mmCIF file of N, CA and C in Angstrom:
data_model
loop_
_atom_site.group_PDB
_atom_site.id
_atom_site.type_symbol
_atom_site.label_atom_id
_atom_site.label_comp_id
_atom_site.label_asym_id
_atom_site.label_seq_id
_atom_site.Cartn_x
_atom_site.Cartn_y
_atom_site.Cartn_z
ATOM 1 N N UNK A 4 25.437 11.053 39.387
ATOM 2 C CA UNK A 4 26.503 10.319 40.048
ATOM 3 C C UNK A 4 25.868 9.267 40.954
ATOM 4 N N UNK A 5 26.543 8.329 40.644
ATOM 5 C CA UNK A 5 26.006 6.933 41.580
ATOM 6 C C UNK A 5 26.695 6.373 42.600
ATOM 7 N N UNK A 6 26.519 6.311 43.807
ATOM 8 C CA UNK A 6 27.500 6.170 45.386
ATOM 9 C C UNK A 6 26.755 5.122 45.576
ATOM 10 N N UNK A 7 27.939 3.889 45.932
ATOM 11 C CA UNK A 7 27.581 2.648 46.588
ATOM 12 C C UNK A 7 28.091 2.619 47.984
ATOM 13 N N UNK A 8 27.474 2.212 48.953
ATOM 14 C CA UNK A 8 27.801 1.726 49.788
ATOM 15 C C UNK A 8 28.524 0.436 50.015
ATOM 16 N N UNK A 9 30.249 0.365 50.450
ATOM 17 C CA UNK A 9 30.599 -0.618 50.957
ATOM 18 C C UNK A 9 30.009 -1.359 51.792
ATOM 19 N N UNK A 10 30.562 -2.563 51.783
ATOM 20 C CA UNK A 10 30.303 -3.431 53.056
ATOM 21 C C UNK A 10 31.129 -3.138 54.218
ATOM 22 N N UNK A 11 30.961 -3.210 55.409
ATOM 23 C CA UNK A 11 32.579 -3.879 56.165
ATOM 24 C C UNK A 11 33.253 -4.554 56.251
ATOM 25 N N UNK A 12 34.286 -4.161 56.071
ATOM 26 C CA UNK A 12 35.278 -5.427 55.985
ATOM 27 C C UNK A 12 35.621 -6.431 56.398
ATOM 28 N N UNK A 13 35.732 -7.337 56.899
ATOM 29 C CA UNK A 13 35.531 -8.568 57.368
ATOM 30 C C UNK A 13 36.362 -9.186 57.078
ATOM 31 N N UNK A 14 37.106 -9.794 56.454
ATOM 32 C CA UNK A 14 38.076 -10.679 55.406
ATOM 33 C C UNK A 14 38.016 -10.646 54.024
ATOM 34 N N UNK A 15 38.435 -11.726 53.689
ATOM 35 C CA UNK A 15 39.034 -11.370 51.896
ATOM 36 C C UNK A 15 37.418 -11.670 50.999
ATOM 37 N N UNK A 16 36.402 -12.082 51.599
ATOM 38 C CA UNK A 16 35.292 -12.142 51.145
ATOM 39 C C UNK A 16 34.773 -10.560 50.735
ATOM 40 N N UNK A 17 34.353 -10.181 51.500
ATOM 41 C CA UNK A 17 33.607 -8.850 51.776
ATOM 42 C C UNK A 17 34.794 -7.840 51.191
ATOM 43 N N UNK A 18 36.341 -7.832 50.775
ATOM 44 C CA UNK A 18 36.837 -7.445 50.263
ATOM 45 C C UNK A 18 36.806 -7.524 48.710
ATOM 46 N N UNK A 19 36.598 -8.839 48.138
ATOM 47 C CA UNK A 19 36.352 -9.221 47.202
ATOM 48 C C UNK A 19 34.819 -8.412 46.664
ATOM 49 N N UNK A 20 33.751 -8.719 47.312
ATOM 50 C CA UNK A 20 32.610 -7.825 47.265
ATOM 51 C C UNK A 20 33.185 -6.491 46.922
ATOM 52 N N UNK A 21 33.646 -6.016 47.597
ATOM 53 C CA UNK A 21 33.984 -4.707 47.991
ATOM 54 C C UNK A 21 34.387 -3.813 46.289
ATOM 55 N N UNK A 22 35.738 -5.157 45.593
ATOM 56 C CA UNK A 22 36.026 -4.874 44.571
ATOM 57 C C UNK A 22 34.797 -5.069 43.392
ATOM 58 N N UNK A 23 34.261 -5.747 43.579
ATOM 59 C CA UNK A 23 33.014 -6.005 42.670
ATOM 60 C C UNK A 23 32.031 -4.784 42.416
ATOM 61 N N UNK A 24 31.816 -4.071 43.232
ATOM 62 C CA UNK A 24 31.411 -3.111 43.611
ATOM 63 C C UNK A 24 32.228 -1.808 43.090
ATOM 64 N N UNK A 25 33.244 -1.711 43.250
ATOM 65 C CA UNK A 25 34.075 -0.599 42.749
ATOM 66 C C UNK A 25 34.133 -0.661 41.271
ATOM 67 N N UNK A 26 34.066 -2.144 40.692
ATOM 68 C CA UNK A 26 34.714 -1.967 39.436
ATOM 69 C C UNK A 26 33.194 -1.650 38.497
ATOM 70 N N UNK A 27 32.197 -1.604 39.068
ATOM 71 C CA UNK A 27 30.837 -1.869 38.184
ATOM 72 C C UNK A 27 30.890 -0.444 37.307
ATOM 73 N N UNK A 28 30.691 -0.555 36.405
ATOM 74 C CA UNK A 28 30.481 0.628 35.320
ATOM 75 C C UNK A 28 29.358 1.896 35.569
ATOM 76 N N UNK A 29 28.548 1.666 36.465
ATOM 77 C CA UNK A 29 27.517 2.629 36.621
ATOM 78 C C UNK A 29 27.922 3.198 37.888
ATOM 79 N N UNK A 30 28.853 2.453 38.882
ATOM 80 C CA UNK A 30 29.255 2.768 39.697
ATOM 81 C C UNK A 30 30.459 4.270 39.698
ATOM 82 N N UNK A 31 30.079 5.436 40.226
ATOM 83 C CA UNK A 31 31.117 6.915 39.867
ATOM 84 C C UNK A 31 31.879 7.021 41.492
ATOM 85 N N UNK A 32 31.242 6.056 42.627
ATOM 86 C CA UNK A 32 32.030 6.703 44.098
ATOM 87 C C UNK A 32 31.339 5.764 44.859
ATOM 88 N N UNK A 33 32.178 5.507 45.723
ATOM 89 C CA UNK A 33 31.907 4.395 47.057
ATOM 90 C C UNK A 33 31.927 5.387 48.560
ATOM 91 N N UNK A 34 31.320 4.629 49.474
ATOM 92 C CA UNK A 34 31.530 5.588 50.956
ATOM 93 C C UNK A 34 31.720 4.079 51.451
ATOM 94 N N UNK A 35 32.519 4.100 52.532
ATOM 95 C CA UNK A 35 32.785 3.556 53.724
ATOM 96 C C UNK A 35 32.663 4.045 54.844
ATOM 97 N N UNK A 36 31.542 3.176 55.808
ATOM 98 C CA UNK A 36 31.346 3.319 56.855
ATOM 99 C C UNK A 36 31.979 2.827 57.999
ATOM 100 N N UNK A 37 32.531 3.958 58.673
ATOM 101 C CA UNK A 37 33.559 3.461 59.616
ATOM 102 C C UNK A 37 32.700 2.606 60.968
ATOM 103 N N UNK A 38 31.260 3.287 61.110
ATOM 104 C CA UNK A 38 30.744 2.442 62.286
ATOM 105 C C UNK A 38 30.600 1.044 62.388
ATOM 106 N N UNK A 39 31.290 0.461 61.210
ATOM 107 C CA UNK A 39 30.959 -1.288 61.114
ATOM 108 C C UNK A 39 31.853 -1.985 61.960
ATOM 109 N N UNK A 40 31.609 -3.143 62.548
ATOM 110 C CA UNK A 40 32.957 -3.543 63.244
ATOM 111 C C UNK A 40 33.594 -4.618 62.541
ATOM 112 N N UNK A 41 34.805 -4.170 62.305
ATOM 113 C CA UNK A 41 35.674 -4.818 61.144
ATOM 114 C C UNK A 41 37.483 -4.794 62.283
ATOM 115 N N UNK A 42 38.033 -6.445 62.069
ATOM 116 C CA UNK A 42 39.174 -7.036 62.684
ATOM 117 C C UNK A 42 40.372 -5.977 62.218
ATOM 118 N N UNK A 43 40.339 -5.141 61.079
ATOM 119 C CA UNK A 43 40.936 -4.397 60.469
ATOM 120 C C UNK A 43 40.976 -2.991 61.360
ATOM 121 N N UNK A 44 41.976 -2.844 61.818
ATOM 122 C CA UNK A 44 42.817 -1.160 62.019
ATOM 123 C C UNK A 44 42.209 0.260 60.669
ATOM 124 N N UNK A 45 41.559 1.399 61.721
ATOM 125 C CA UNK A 45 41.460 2.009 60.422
ATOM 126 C C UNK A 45 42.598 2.087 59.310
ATOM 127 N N UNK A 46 43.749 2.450 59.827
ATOM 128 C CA UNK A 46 44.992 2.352 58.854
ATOM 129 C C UNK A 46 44.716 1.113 57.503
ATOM 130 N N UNK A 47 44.670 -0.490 57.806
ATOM 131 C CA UNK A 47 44.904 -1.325 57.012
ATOM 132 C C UNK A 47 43.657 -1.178 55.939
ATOM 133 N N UNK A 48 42.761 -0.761 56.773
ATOM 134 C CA UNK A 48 41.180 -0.572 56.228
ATOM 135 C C UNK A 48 41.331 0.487 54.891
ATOM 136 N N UNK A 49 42.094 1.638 55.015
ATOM 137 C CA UNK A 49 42.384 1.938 54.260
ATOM 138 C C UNK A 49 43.318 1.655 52.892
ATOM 139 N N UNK A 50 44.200 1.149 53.959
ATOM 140 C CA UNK A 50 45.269 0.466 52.721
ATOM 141 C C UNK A 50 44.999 -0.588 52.293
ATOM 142 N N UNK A 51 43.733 -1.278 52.281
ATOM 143 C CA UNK A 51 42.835 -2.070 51.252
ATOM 144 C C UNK A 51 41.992 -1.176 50.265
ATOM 145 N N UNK A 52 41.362 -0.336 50.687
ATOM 146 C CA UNK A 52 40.654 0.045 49.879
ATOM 147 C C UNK A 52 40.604 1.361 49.342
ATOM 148 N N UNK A 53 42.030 1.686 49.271
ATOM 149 C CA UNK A 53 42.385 3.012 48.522
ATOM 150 C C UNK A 53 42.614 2.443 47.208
ATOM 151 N N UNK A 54 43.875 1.851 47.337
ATOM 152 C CA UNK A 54 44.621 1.013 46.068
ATOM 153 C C UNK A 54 43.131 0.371 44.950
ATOM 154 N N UNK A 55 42.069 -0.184 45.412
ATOM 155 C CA UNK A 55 40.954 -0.765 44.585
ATOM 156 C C UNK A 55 40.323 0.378 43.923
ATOM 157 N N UNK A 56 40.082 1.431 45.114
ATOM 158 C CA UNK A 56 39.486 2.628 44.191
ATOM 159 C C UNK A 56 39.712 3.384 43.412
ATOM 160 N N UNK A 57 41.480 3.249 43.507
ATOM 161 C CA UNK A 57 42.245 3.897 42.608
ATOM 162 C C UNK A 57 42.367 3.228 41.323
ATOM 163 N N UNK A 58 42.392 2.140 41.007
ATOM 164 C CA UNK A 58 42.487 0.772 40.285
ATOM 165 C C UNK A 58 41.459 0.877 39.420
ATOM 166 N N UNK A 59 40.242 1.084 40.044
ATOM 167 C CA UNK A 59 39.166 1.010 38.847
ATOM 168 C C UNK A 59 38.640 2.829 38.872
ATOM 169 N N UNK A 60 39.793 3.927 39.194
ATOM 170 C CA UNK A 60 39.424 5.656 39.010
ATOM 171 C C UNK A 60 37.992 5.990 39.746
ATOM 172 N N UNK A 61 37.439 5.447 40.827
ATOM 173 C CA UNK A 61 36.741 5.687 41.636
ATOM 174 C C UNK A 61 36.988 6.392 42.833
ATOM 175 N N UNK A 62 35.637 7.383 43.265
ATOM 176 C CA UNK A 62 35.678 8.156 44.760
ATOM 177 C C UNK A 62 36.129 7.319 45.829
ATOM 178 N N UNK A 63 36.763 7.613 46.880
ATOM 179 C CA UNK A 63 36.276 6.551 48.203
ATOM 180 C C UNK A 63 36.225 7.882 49.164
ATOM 181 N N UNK A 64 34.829 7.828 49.504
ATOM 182 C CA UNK A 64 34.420 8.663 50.398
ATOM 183 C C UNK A 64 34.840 7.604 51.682
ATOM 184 N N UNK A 65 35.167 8.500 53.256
ATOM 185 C CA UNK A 65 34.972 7.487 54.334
ATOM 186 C C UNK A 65 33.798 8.319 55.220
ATOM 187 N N UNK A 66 32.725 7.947 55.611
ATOM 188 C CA UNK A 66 32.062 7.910 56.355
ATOM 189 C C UNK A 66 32.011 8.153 57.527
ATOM 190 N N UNK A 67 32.232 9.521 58.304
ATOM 191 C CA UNK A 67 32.670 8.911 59.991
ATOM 192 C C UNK A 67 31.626 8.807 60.395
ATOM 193 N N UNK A 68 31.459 8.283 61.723
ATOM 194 C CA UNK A 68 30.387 8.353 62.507
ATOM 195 C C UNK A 68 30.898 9.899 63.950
ATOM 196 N N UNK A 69 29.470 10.818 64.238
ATOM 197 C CA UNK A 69 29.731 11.698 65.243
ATOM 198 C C UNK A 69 31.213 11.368 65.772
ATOM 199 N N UNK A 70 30.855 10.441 66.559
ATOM 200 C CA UNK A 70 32.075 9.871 68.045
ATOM 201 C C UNK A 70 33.688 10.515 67.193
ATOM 202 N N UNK A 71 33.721 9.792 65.923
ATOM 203 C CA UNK A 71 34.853 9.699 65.644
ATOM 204 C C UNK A 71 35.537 10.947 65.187
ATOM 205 N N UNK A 72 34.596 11.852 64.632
ATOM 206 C CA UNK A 72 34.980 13.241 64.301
ATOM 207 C C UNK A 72 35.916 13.496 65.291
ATOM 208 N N UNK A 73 35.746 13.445 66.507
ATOM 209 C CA UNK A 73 36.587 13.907 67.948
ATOM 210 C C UNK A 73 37.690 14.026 67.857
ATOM 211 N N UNK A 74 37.844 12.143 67.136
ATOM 212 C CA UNK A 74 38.577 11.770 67.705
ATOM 213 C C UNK A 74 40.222 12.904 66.734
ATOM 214 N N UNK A 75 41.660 13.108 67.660
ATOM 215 C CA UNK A 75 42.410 13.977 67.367
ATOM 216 C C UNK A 75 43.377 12.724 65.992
ATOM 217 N N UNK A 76 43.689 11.672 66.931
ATOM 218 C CA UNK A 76 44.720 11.219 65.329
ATOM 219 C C UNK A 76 43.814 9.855 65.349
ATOM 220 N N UNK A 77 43.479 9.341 64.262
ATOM 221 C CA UNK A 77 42.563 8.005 63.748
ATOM 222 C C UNK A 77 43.246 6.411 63.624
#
């Protein structure tokens, strides 16, 4: 099994990446790292990049970092 690492999100660039990445054929699961700093709400962050992973039948792991485990609602 082959896990790519996303980028952070940033705008429709690094989103675009993002899909490039999901759709690659050798590619079986993505992780997203939440420690990146991205203009995006975890919420929207997701609701970009669920729908892509679902799209091309890919994992989307999310990544927390320590801090965020804590945290009670995300």
């Amino acid at each position: 099994m082959l896990i790519a690492t996303l980028p952070t999100l940033t705008g429709h660039e690094t989103q675009n990446l993002s899909e490039e990445i999901l759709k690659h054929p050798l590619i079986d699961a993505v992780r997203y790292n939440t420690g990146g700093d991205s203009p995006y709400t975890p919420k929207q962050i997701l609701e970009i990049l669920k729908p892509i992973a679902d799209r091309h039948r890919k994992i989307l792991y999310i990544d927390l970092e320590g801090r965020q485990v804590r945290v009670a609602k995300w």
